[in-house]
mmCIF file of C-alpha atoms and ligand atoms in Angstrom:
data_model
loop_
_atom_site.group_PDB
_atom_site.id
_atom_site.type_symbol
_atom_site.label_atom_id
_atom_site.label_comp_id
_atom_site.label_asym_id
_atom_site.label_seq_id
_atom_site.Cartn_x
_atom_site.Cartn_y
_atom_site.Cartn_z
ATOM 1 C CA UNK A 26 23.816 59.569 188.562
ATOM 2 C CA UNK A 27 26.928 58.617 187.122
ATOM 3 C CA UNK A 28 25.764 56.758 183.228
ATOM 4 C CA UNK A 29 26.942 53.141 182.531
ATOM 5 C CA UNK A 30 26.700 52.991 179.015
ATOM 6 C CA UNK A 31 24.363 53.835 176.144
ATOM 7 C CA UNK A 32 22.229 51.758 174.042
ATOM 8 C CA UNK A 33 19.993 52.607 171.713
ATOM 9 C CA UNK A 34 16.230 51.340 172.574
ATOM 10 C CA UNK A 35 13.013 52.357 170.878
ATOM 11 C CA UNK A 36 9.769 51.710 172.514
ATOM 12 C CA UNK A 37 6.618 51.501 170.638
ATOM 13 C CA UNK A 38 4.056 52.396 172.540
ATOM 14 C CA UNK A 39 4.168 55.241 175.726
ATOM 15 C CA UNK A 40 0.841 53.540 177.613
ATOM 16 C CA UNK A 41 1.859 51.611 180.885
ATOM 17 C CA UNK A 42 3.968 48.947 179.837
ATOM 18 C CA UNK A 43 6.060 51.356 177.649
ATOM 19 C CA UNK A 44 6.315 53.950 180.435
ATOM 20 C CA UNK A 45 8.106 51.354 183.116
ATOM 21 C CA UNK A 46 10.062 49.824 181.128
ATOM 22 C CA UNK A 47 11.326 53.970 180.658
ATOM 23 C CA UNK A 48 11.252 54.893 183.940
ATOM 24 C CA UNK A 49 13.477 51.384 184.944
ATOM 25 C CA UNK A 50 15.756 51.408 182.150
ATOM 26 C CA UNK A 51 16.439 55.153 183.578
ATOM 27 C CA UNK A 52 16.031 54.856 187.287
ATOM 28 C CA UNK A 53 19.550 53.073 187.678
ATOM 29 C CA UNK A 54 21.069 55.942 185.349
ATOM 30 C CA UNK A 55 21.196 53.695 181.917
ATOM 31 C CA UNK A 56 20.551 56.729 179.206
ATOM 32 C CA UNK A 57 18.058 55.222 176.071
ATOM 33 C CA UNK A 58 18.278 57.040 173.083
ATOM 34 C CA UNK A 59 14.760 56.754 171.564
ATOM 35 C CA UNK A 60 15.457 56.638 167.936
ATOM 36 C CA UNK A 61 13.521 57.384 164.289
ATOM 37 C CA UNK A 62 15.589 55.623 162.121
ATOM 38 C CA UNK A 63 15.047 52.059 162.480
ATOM 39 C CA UNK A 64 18.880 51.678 160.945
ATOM 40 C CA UNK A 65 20.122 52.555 164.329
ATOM 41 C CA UNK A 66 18.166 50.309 166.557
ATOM 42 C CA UNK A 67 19.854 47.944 168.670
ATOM 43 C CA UNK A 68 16.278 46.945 170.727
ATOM 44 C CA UNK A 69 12.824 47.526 169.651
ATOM 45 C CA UNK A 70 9.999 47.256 172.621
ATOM 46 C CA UNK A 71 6.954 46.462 171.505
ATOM 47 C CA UNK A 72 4.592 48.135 174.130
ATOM 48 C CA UNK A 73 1.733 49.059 171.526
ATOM 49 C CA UNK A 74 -1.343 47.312 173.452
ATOM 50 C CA UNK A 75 -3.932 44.277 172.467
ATOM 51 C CA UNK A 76 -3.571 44.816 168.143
ATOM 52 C CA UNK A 77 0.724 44.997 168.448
ATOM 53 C CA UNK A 78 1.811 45.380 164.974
ATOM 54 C CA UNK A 79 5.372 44.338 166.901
ATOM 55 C CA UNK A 80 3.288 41.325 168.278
ATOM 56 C CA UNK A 81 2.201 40.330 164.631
ATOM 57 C CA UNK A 82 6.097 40.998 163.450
ATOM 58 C CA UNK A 83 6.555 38.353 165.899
ATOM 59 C CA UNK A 84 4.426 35.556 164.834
ATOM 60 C CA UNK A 85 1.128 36.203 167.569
ATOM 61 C CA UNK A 86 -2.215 36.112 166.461
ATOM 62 C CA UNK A 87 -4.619 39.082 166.916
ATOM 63 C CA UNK A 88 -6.294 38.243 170.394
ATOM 64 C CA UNK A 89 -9.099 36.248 170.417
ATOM 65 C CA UNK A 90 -12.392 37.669 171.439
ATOM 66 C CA UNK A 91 -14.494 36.455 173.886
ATOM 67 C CA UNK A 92 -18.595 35.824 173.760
ATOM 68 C CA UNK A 93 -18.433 38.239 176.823
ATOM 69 C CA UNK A 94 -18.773 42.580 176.424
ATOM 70 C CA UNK A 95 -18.334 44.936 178.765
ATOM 71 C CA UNK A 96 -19.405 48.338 179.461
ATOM 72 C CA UNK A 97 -18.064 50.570 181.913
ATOM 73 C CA UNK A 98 -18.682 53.982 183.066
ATOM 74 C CA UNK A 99 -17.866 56.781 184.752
ATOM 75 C CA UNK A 100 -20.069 58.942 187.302
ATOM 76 C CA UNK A 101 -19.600 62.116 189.002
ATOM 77 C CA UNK A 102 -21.069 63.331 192.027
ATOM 78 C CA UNK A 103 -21.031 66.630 193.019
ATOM 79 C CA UNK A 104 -21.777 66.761 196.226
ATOM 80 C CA UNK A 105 -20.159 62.666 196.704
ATOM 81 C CA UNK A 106 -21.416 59.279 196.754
ATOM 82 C CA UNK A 107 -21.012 58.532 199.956
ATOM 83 C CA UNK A 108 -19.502 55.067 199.714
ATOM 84 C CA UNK A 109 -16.641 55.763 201.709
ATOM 85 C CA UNK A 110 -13.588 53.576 200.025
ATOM 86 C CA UNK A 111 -15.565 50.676 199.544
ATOM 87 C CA UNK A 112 -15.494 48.423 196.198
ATOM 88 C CA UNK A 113 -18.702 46.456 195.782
ATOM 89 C CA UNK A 114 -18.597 43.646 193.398
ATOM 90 C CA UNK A 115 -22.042 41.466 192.676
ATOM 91 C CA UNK A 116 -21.943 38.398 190.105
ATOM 92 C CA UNK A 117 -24.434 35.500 188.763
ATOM 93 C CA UNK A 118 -26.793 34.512 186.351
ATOM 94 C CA UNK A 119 -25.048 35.587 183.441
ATOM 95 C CA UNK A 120 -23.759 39.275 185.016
ATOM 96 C CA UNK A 121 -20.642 40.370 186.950
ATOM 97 C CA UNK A 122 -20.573 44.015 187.943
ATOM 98 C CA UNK A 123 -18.433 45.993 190.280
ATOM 99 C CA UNK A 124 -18.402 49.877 191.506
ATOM 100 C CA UNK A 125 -15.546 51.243 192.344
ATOM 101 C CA UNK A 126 -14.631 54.937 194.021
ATOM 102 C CA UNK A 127 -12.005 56.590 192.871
ATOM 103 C CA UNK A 128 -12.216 59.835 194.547
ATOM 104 C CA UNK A 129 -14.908 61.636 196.825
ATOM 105 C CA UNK A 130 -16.760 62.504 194.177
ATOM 106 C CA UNK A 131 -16.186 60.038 191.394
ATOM 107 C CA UNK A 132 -17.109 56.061 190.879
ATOM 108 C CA UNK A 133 -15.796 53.687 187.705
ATOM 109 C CA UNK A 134 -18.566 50.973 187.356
ATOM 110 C CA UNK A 135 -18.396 47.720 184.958
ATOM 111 C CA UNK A 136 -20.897 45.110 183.836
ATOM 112 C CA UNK A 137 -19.698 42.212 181.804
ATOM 113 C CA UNK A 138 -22.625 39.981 180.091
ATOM 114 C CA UNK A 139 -22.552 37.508 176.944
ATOM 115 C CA UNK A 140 -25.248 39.301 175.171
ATOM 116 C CA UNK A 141 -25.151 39.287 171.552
ATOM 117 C CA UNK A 142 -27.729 41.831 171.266
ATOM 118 C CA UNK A 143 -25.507 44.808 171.844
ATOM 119 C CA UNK A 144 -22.804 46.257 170.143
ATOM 120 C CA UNK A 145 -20.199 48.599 170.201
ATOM 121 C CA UNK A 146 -22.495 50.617 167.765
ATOM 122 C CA UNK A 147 -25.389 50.557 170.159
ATOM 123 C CA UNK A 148 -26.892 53.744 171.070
ATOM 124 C CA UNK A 149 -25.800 54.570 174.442
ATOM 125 C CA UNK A 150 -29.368 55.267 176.260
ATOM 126 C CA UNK A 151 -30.138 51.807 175.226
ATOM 127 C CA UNK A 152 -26.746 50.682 176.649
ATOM 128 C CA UNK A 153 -27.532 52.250 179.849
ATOM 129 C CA UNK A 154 -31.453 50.722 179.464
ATOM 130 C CA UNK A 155 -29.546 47.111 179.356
ATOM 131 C CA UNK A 156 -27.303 47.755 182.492
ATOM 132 C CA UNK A 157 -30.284 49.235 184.600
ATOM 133 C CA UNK A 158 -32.184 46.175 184.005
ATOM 134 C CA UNK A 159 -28.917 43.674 184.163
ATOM 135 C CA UNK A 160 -29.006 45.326 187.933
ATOM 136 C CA UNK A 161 -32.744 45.623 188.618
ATOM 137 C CA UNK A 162 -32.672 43.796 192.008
ATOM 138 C CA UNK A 163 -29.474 45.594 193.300
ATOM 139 C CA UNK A 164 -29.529 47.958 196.241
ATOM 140 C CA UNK A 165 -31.186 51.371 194.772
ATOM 141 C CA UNK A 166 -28.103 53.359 195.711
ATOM 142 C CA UNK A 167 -25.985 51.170 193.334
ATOM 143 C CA UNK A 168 -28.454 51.619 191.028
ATOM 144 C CA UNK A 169 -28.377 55.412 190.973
ATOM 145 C CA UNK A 170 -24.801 55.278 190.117
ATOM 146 C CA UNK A 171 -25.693 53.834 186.563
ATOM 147 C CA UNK A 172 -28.556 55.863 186.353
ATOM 148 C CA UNK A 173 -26.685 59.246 186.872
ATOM 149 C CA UNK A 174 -24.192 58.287 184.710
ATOM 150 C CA UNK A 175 -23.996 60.548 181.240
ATOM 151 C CA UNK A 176 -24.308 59.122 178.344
ATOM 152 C CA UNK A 177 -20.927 60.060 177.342
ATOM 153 C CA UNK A 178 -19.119 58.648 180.020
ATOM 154 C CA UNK A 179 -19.976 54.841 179.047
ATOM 155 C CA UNK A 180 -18.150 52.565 176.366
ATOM 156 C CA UNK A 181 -18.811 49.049 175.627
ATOM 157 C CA UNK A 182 -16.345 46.398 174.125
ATOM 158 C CA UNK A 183 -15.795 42.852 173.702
ATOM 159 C CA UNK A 184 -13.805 41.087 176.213
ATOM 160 C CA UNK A 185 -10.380 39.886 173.925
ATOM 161 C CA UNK A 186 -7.245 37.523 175.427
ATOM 162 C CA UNK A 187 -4.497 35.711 174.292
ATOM 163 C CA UNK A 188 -5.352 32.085 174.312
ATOM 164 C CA UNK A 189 -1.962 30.761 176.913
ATOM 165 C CA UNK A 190 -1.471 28.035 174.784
ATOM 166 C CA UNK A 191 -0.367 30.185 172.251
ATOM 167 C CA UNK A 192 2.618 31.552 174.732
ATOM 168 C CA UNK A 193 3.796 28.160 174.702
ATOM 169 C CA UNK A 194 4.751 28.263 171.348
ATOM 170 C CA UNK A 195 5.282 31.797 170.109
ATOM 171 C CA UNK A 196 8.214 34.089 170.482
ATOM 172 C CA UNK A 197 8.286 36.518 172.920
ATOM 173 C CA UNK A 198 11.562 37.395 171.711
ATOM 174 C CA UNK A 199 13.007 37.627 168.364
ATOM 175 C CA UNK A 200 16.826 38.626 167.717
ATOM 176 C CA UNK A 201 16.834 42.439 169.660
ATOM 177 C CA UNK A 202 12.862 42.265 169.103
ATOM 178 C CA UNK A 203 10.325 41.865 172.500
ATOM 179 C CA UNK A 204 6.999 42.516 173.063
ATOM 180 C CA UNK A 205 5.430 44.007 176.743
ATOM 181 C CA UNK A 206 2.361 44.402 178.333
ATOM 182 C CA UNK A 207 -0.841 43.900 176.744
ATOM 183 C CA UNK A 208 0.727 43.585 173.478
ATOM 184 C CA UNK A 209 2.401 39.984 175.041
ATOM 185 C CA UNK A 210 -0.618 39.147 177.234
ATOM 186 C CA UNK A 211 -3.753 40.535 176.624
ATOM 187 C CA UNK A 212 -6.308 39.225 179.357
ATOM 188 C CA UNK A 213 -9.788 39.836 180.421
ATOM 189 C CA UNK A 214 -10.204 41.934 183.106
ATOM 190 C CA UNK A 215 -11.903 39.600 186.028
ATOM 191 C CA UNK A 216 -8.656 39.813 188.437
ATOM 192 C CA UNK A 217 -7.707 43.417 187.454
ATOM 193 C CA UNK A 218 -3.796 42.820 186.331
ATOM 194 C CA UNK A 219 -3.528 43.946 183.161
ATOM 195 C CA UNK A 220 -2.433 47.283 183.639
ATOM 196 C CA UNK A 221 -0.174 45.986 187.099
ATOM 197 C CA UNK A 222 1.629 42.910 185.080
ATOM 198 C CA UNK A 223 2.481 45.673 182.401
ATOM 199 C CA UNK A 224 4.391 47.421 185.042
ATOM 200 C CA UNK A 225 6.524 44.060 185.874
ATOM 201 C CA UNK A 226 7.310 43.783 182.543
ATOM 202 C CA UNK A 227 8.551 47.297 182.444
ATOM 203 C CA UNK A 228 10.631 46.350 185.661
ATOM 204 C CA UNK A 229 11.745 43.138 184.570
ATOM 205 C CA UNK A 230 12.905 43.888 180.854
ATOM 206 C CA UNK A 231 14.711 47.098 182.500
ATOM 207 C CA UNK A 232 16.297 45.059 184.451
ATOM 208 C CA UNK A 233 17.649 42.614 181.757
ATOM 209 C CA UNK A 234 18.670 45.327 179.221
ATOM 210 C CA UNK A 235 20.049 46.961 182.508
ATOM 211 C CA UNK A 236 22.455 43.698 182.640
ATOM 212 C CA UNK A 237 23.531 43.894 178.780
ATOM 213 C CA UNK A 238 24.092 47.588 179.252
ATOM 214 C CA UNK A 239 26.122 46.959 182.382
ATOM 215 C CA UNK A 240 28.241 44.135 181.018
ATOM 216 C CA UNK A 241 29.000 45.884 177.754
ATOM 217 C CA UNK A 242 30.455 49.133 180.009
ATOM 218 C CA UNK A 243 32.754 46.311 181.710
ATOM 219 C CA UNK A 244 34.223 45.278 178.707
ATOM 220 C CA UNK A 245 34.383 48.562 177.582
ATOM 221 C CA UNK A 246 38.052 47.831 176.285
ATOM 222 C CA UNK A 247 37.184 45.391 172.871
ATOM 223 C CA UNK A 248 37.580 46.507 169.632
ATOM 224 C CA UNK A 249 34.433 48.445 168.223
ATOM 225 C CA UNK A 250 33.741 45.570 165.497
ATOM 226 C CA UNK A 251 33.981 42.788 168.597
ATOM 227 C CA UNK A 252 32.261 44.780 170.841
ATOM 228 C CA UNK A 253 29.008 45.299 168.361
ATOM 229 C CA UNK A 254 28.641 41.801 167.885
ATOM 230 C CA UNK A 255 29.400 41.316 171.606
ATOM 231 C CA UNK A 256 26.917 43.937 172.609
ATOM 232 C CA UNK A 257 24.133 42.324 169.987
ATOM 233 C CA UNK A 258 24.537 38.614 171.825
ATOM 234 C CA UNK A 259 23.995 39.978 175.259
ATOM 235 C CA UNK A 260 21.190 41.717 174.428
ATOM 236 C CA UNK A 261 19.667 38.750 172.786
ATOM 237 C CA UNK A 262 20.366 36.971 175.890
ATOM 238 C CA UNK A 263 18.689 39.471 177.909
ATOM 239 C CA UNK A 264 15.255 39.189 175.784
ATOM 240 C CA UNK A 265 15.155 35.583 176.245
ATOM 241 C CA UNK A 266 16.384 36.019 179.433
ATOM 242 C CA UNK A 267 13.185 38.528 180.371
ATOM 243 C CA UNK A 268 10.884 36.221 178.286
ATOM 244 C CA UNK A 269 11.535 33.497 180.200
ATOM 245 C CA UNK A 270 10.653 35.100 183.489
ATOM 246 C CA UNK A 271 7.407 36.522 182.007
ATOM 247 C CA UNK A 272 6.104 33.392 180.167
ATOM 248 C CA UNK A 273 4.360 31.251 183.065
ATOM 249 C CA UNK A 274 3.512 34.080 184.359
ATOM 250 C CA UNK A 275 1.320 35.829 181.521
ATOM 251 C CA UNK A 276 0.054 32.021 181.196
ATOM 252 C CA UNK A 277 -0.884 32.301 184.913
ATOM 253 C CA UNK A 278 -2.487 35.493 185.168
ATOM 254 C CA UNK A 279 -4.676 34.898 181.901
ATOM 255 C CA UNK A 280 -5.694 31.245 182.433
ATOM 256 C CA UNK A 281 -6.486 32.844 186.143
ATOM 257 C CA UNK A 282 -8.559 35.942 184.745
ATOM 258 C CA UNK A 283 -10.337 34.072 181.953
ATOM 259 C CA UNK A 284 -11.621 31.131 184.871
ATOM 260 C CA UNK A 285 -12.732 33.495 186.791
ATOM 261 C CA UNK A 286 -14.451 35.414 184.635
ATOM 262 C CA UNK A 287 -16.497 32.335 183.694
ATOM 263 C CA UNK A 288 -17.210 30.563 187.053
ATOM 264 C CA UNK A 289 -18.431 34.559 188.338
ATOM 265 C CA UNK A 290 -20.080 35.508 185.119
ATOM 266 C CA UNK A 291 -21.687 31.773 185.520
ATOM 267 C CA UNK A 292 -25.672 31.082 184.673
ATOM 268 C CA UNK A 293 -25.646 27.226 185.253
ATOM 269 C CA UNK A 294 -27.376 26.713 188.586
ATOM 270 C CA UNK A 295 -25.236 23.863 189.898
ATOM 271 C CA UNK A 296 -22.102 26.260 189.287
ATOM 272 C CA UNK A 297 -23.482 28.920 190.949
ATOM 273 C CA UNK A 298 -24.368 26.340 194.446
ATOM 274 C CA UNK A 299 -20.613 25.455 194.264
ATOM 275 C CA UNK A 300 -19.401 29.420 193.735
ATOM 276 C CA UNK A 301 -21.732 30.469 196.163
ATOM 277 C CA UNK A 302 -21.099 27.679 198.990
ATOM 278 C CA UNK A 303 -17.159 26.831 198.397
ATOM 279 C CA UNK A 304 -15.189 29.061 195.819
ATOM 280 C CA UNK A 305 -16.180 32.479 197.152
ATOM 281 C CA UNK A 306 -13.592 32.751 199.727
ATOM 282 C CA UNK A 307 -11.398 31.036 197.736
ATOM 283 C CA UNK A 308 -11.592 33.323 194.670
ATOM 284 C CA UNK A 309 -10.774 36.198 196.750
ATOM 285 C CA UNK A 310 -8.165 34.847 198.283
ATOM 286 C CA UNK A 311 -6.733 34.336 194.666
ATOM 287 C CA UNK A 312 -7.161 37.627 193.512
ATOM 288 C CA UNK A 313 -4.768 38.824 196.449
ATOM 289 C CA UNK A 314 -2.272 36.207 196.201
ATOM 290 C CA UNK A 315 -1.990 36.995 192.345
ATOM 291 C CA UNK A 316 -1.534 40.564 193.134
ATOM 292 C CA UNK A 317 1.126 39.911 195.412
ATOM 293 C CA UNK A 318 3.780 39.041 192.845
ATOM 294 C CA UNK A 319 7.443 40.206 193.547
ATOM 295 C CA UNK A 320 9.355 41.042 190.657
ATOM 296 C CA UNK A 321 12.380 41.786 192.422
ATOM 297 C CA UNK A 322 14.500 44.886 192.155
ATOM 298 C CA UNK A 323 15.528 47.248 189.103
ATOM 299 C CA UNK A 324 19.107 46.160 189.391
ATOM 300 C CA UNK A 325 20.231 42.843 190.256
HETATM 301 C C1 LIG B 403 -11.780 50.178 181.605
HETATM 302 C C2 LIG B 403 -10.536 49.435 181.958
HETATM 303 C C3 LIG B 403 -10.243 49.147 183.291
HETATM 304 C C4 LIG B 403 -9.063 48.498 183.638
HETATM 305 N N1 LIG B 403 -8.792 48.244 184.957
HETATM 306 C C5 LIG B 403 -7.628 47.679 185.309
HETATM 307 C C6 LIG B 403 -7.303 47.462 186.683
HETATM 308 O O1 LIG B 403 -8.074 47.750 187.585
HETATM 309 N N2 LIG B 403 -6.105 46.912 186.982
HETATM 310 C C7 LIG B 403 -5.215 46.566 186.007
HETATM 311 O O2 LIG B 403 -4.130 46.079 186.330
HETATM 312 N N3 LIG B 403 -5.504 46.734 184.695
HETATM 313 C C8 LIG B 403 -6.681 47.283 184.325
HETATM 314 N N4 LIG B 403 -6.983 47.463 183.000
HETATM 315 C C9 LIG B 403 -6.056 46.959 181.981
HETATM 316 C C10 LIG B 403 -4.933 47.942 181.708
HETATM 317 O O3 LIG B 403 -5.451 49.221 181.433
HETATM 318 C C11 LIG B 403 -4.110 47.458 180.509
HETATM 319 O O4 LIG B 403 -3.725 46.126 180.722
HETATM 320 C C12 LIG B 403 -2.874 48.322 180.366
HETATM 321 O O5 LIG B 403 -3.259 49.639 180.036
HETATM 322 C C13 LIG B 403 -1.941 47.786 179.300
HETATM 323 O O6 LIG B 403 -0.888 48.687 179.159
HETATM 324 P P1 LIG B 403 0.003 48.701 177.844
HETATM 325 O O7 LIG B 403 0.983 49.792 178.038
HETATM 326 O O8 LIG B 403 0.532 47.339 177.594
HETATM 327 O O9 LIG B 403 -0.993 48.993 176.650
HETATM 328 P P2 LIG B 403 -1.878 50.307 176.359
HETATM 329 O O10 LIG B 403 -2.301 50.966 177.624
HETATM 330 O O11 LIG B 403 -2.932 49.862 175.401
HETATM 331 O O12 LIG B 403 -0.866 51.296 175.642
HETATM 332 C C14 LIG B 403 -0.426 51.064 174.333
HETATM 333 C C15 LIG B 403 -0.042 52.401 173.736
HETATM 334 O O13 LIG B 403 0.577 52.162 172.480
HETATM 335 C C16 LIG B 403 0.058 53.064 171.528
HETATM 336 N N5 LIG B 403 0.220 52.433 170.209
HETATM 337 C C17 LIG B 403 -0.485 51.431 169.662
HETATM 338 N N6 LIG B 403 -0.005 51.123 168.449
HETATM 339 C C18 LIG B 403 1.044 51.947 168.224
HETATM 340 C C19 LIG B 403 1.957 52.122 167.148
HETATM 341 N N7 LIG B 403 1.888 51.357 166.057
HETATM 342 N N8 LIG B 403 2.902 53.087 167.262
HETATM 343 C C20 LIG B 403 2.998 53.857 168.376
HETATM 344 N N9 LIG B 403 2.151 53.733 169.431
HETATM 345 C C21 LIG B 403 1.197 52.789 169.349
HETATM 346 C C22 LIG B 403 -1.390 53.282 171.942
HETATM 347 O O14 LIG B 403 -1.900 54.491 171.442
HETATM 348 C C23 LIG B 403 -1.245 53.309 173.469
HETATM 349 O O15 LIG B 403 -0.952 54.585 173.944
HETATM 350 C C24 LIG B 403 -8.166 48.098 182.630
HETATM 351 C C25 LIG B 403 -8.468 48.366 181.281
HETATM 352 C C26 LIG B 403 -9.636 49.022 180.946
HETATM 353 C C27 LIG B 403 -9.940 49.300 179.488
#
């Protein structure tokens, strides 16, 4: 494909927000020269996950952590597990866990508790002790996957987000300076979008730079002087253009996950009567509907 013009873009970060916004500024044939010398940059993307050091250039505070952990693990079977493609998620009294297959042979598993009497330093049998009896009354052959799990293939953190309210008032953008993915919206992980809103930033920030890119190639005929400070406007332009579309939306999707997180993970009896009789066909129905976002095309 035929290029349009070149600008010089360094990402920080190549995890999955860093990635698409590669692949997208490429797909439509716009060539990014990923730079060392910070002299030369004309964009920095911040895609460098929940402790951004771009993020922090940019006025956010380090995410805030929740009272909730999580551990999750991973657990072969040889011979299969025999849940066909089935995802089985249980919540209540204080515990939300979910098993998921990802192959034949293979199922991811989470538990997310408020305990405060484990930590990422605990010992990892007594991690595993904690989830076996967090699931005690489950059906046995959920319970086999935790208890087949190696040691080795578990990890336990603290649940961290961006508070919204702090999207309100922060920048997103500063001069040729924006931040993507979980460095602009770290979440928890109740509605599973982290990882798939990275990816629309990738798409829509490729497709704003796309527009700069494209513009500057049409006026292609101004003096070099003009055209630099030309080429730095429009790319301003497209930041705040791209922060714009990806403000409500990180709001959204966090405000979304942390609820529901909270009225799942919930202990209180009364909440639990109200989950259990009304909002369980309504929660699913929201995890779908905020899946099925549409962030249009790479170019416009
Ligand atoms: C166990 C687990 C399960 C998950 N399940 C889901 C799911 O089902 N669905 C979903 O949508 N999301 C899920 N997520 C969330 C998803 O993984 C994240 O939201 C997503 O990875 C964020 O992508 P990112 O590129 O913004 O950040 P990251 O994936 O964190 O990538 C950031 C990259 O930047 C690098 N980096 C950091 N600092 C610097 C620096 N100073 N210089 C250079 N590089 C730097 C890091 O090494 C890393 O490679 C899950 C997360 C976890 C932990």
């Amino acid at each position: 494909m035929e290029e349009e013009g070149t600008l010089d873009i360094v990402i920080v970060g190549a995890g999955i927000s860093g990635l698409s916004t590669a692949v997208g500024l490429h797909r439509p044939g716009h060539a990014t020269d990923i730079l060392v010398f910070l002299n030369d940059i004309q964009v920095l993307v911040g895609c460098d996950g929940v402790y951004s050091v771009v993020g922090k250039w940019l006025g956010f505070k380090t995410p805030a952590t929740t009272a909730r952990l999580a551990i999750r693990g991973l657990t072969h079977f040889p011979l299969g597990h025999g849940f066909g493609k089935k995802f089985f998620q249980f919540y209540g009294n204080g515990v939300r866990s979910g098993f998921i297959p990802c192959d034949h042979n293979t199922v991811y598993w989470f538990l997310t508790h408020t305990s405060t009497d484990i930590d990422e330093e605990t010992n990892p049998e007594i991690l595993k002790e904690f989830v076996l009896n967090k699931i005690k009354d489950l059906p046995e052959n959920i319970k086999s996957v935790v208890e087949t799990t190696d040691l080795d293939s578990m990890v336990m953190s603290r649940l961290k987000y961006r508070p919204p309210w702090e999207l309100l008032w922060s920048n997103i953008t500063k001069d040729n300076v924006c931040v993507a993915g979980d460095a602009l919206h770290p979440m928890t992980p109740d509605i599973g979008q982290g990882g798939c809103s990275a990816m629309e930033d990738g798409v829509i920030l490729a497709r704003c730079l796309g527009e700069a890119i494209k513009a500057k190639h049409l006026k292609s005929e101004t003096k070099e002087e003009e055209e630099e400070e030309d080429s730095y406007k429009r790319i301003e332009e497209g930041l705040k253009k791209y922060a714009g579309e990806r403000k409500w939306r990180s709001i959204d999707l966090i405000t979304t996950a942390y609820t529901v997180g909270l009225i799942q993970q919930s202990r209180g009896k009364w909440m639990n009567l109200f989950r259990d009789r009304f909002l369980s066909s309504f929660l699913s129905r929201m995890l779908l509907k905020k899946s099925h976002f549409d962030c249009g095309s790479l170019v416009p």
